[in-house]
Short mmCIF file of N, CA and C in Angstrom, two decimals:
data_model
loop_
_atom_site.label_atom_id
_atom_site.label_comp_id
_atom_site.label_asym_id
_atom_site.label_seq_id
_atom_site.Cartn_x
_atom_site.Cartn_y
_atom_site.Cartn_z
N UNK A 668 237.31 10.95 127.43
CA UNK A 668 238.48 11.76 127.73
C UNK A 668 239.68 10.82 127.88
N UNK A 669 240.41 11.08 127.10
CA UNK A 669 241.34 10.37 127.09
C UNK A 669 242.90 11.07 128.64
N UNK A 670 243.78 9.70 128.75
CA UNK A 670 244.73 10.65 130.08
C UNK A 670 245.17 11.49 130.02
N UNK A 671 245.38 11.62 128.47
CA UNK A 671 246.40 13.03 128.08
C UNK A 671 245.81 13.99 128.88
N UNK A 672 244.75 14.34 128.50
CA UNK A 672 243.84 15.10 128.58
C UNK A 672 243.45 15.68 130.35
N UNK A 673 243.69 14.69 130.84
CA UNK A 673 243.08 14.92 132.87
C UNK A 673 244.49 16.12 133.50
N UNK A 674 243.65 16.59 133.75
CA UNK A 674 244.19 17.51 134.74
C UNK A 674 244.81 16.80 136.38
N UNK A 675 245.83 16.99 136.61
CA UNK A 675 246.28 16.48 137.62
C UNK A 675 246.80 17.61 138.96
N UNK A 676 246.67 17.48 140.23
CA UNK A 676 247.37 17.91 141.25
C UNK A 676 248.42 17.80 141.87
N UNK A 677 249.63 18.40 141.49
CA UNK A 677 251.01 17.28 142.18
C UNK A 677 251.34 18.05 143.07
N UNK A 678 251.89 17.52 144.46
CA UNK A 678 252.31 17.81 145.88
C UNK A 678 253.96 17.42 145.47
N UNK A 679 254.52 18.94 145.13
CA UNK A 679 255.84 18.35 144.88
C UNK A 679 256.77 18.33 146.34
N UNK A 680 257.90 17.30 145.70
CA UNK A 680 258.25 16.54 146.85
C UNK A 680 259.95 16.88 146.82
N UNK A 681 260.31 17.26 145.68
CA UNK A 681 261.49 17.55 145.79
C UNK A 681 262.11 18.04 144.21
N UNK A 682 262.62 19.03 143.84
CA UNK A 682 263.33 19.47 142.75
C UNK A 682 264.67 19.06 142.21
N UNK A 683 264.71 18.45 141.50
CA UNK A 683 266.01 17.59 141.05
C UNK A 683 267.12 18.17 140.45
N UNK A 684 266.42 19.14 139.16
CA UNK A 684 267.59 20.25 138.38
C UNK A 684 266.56 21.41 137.69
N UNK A 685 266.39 21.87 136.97
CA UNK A 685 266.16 22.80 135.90
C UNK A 685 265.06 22.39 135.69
N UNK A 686 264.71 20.88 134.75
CA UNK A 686 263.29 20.84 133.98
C UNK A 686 262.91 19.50 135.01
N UNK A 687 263.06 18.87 136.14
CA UNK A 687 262.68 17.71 136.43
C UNK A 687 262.41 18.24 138.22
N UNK A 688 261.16 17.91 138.85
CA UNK A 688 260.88 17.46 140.19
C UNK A 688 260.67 15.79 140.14
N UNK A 689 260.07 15.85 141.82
CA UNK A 689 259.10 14.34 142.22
C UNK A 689 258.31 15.33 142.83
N UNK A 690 257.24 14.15 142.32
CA UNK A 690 256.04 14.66 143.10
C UNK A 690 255.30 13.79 143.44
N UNK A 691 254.24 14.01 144.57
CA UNK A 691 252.81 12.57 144.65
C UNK A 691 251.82 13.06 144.16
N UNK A 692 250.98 12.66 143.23
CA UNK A 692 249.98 12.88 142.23
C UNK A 692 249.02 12.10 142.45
N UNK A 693 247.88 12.53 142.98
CA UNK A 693 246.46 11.42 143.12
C UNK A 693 246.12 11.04 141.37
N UNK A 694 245.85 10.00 141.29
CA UNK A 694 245.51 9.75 139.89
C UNK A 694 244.26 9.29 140.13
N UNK A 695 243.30 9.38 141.20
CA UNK A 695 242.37 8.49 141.49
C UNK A 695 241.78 8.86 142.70
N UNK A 696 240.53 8.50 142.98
CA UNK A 696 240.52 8.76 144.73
C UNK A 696 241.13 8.05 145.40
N UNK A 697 242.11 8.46 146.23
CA UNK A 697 242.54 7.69 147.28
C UNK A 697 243.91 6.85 146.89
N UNK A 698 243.97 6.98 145.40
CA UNK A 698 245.10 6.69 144.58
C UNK A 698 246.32 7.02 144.37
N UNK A 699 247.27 7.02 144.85
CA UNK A 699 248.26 8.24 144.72
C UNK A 699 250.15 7.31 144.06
N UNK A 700 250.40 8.48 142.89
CA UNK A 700 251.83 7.75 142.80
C UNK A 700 252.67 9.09 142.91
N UNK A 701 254.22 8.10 143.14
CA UNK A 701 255.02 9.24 143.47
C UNK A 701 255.93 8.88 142.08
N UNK A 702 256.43 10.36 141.16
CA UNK A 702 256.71 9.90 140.63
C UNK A 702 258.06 10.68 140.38
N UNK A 703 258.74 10.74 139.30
CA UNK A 703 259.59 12.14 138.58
C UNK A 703 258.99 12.53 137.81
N UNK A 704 258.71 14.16 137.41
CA UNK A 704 257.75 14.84 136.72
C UNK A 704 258.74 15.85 135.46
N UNK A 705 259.09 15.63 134.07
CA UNK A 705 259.96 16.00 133.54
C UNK A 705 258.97 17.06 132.80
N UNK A 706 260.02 18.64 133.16
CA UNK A 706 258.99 19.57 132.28
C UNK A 706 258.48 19.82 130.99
N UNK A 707 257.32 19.38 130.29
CA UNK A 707 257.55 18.73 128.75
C UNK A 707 257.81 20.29 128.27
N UNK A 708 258.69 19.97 126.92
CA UNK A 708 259.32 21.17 125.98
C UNK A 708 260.31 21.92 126.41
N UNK A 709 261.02 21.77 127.23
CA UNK A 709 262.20 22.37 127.82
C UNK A 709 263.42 21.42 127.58
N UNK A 710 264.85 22.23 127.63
CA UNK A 710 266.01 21.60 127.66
C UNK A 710 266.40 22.99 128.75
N UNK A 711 267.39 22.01 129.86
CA UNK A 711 267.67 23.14 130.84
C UNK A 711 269.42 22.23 130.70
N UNK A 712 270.06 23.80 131.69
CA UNK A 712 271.67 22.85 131.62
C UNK A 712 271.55 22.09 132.38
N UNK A 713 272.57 21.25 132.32
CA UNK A 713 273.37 19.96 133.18
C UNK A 713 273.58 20.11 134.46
N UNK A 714 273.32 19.73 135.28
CA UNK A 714 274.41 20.10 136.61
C UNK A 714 275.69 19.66 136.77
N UNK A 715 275.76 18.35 135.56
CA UNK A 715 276.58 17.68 135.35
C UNK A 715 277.56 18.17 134.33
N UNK A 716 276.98 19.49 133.77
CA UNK A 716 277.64 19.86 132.64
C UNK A 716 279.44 19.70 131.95
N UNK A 717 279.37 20.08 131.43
CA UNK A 717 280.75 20.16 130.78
C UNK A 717 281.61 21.13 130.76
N UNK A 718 280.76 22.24 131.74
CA UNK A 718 281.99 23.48 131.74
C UNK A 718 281.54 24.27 133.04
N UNK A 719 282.19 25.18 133.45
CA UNK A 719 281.38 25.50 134.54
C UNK A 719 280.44 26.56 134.55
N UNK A 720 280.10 27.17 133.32
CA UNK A 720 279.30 28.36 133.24
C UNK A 720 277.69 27.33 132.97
N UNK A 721 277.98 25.91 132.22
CA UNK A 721 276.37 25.10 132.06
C UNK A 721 276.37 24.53 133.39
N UNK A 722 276.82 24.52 134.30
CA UNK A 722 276.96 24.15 136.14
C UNK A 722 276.28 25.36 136.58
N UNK A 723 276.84 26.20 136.39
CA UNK A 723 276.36 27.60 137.28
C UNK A 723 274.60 27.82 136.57
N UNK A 724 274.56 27.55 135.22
CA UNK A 724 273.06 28.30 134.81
C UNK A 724 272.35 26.33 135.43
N UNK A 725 272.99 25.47 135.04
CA UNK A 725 272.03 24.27 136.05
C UNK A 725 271.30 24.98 137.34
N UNK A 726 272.27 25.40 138.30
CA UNK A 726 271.97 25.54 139.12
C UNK A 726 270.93 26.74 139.34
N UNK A 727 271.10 27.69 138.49
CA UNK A 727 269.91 28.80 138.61
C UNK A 727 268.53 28.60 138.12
N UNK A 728 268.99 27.37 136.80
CA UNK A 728 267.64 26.83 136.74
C UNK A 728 267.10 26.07 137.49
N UNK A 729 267.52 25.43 138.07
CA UNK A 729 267.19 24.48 139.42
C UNK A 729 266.22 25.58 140.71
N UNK A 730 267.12 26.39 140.60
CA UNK A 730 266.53 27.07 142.28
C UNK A 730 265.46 27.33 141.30
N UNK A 731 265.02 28.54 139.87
CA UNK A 731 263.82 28.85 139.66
C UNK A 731 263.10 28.03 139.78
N UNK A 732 263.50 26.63 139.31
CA UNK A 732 262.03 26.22 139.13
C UNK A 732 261.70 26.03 140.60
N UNK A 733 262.42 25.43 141.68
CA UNK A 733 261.69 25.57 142.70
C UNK A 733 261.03 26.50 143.62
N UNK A 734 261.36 27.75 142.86
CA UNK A 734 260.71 28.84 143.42
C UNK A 734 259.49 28.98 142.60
N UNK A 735 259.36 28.83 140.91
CA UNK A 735 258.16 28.66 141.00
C UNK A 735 257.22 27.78 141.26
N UNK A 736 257.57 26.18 141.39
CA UNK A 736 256.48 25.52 141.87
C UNK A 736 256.24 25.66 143.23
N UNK A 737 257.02 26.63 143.95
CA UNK A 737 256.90 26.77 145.54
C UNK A 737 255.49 28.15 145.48
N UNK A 738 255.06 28.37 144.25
CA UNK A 738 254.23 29.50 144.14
C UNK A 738 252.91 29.48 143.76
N UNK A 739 252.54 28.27 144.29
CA UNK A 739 250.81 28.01 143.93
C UNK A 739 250.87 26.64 144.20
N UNK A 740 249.42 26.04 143.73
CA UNK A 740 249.45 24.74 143.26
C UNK A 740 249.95 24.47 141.91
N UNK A 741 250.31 23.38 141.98
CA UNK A 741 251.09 23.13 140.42
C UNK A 741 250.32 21.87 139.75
N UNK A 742 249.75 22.25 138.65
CA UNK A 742 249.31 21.66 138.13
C UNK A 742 249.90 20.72 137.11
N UNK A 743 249.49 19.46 136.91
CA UNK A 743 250.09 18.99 135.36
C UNK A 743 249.11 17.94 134.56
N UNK A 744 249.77 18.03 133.29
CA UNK A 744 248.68 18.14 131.86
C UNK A 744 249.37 17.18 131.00
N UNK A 745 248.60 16.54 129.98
CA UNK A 745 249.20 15.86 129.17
C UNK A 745 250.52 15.28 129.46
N UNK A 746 250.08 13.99 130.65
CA UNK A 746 251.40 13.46 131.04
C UNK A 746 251.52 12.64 130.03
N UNK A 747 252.81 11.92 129.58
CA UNK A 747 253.17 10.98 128.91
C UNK A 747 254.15 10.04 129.90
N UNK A 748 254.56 8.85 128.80
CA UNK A 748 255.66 8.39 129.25
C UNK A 748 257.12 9.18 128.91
N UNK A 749 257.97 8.45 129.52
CA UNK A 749 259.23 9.44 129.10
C UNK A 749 259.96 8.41 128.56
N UNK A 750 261.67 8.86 127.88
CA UNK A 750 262.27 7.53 127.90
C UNK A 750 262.93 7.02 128.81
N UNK A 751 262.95 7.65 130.07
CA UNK A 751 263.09 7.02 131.36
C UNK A 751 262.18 6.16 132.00
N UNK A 752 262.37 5.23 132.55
CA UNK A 752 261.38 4.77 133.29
C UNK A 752 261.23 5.18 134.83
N UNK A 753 260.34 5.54 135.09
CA UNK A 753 259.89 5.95 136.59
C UNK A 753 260.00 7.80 136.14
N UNK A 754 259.78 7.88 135.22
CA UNK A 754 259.91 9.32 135.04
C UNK A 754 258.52 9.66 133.40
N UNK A 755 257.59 11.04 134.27
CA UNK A 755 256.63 11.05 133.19
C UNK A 755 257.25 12.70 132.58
N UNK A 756 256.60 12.86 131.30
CA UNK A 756 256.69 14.37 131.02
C UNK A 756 255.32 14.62 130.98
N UNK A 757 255.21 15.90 131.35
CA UNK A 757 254.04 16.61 131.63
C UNK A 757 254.55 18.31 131.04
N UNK A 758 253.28 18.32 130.93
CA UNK A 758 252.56 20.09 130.39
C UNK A 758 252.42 20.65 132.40
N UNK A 759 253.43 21.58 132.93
CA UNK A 759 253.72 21.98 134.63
C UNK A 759 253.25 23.17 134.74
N UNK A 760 251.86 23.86 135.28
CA UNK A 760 251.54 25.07 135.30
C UNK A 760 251.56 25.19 136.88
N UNK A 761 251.82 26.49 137.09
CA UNK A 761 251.47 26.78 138.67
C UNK A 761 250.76 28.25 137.52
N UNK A 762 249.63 28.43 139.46
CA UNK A 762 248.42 29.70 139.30
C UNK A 762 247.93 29.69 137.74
N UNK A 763 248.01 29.11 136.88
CA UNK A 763 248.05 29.58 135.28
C UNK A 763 248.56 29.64 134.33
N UNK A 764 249.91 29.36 135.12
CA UNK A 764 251.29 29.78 133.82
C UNK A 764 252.15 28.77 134.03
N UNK A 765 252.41 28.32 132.76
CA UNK A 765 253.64 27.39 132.08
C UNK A 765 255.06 27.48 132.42
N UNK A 766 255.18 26.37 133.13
CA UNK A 766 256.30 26.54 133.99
C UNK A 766 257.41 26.66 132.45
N UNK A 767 257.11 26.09 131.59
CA UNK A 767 258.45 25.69 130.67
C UNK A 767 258.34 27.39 130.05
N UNK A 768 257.17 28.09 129.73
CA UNK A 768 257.17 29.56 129.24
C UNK A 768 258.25 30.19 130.20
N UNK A 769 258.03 30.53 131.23
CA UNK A 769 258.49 30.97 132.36
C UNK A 769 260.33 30.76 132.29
N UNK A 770 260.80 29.52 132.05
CA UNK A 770 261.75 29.27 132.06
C UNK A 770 262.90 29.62 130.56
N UNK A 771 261.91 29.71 129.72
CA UNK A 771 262.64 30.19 128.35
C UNK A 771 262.26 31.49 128.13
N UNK A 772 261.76 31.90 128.66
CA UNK A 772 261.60 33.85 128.76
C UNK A 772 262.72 34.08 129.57
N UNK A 773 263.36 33.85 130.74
CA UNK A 773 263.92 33.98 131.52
C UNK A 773 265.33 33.59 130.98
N UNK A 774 265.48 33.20 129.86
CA UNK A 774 267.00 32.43 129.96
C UNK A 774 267.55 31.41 130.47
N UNK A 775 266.42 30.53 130.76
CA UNK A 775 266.64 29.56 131.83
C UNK A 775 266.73 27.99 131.07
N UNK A 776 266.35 27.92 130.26
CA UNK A 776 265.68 26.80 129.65
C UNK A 776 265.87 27.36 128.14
N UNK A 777 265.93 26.25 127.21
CA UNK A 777 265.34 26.55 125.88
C UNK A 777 264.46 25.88 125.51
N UNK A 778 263.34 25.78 124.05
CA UNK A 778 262.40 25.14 123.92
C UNK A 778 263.58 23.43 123.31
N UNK A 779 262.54 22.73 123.61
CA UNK A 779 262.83 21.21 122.74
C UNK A 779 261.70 20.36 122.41
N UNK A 780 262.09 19.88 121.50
CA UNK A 780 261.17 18.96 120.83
C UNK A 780 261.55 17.52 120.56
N UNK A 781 263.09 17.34 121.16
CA UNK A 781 263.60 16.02 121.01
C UNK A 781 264.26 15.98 120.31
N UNK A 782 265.55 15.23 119.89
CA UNK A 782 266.92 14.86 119.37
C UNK A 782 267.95 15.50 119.82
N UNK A 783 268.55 16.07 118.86
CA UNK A 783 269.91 15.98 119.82
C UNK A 783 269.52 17.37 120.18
N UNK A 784 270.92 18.03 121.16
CA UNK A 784 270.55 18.96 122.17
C UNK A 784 271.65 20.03 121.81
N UNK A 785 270.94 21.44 121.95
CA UNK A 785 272.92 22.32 122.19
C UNK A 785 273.34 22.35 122.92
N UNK A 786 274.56 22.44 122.69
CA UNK A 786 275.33 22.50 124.05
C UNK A 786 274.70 23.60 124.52
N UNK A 787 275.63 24.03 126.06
CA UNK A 787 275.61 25.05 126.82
C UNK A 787 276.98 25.68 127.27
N UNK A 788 277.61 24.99 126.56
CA UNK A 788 278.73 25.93 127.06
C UNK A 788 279.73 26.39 125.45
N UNK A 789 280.10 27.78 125.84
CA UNK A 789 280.68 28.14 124.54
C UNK A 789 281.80 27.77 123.49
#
């Protein structure tokens, strides 16, 4: 079994914006890192945005997601590296369901796959 593959437990620790927490993640018995957990396949707005309507949906994506990882255990899957350092992307389920589904049904998020990005503001 390769890491992709392990199922992980994260005790999140704090919600940053839209597609990114921290969390502490046992990777091991007795093992534990704290890390930033980036939601893989999502693009969410800026908080930093460029206008104030991609500020205002930052911020609504922000509170969802912490309302849904405030709604079970949250699981995560197929971590990778990111191109941040100190920051992984992961596959983020709470109870069953895909945090990044959740967030692009909702208007919250769109899907991504990497390069460049759309804007968010009109």
């Amino acid at each position: 079994m390769s890491f992709a593959e392990l199922v992980f437990l994260a005790q999140v620790l704090t919600v940053t914006d839209g597609d990114t927490f921290r969390a502490r993640i046992e990777v091991w018995t007795g093992v534990e890192v704290i890390t930033a957990v980036r939601v893989a396949g999502i693009d969410t707005p800026e908080l930093r945005g460029k206008c104030l309507a991609e500020r205002e949906r930052a911020i609504a994506a922000r509170e969802r997601l912490r309302s849904l990882l405030a709604a079970g255990p949250v699981l995560v899957t197929r971590v990778s590296s990111d191109k941040y350092a100190g920051r992984v992307d992961a596959v983020v389920s709470v109870n069953g369901v895909r945090v990044a589904d959740t967030l692009v049904v909702e208007g919250l998020a769109r899907p991504y796959a990497g390069g460049a990005r759309a804007g968010w503001c009109a």
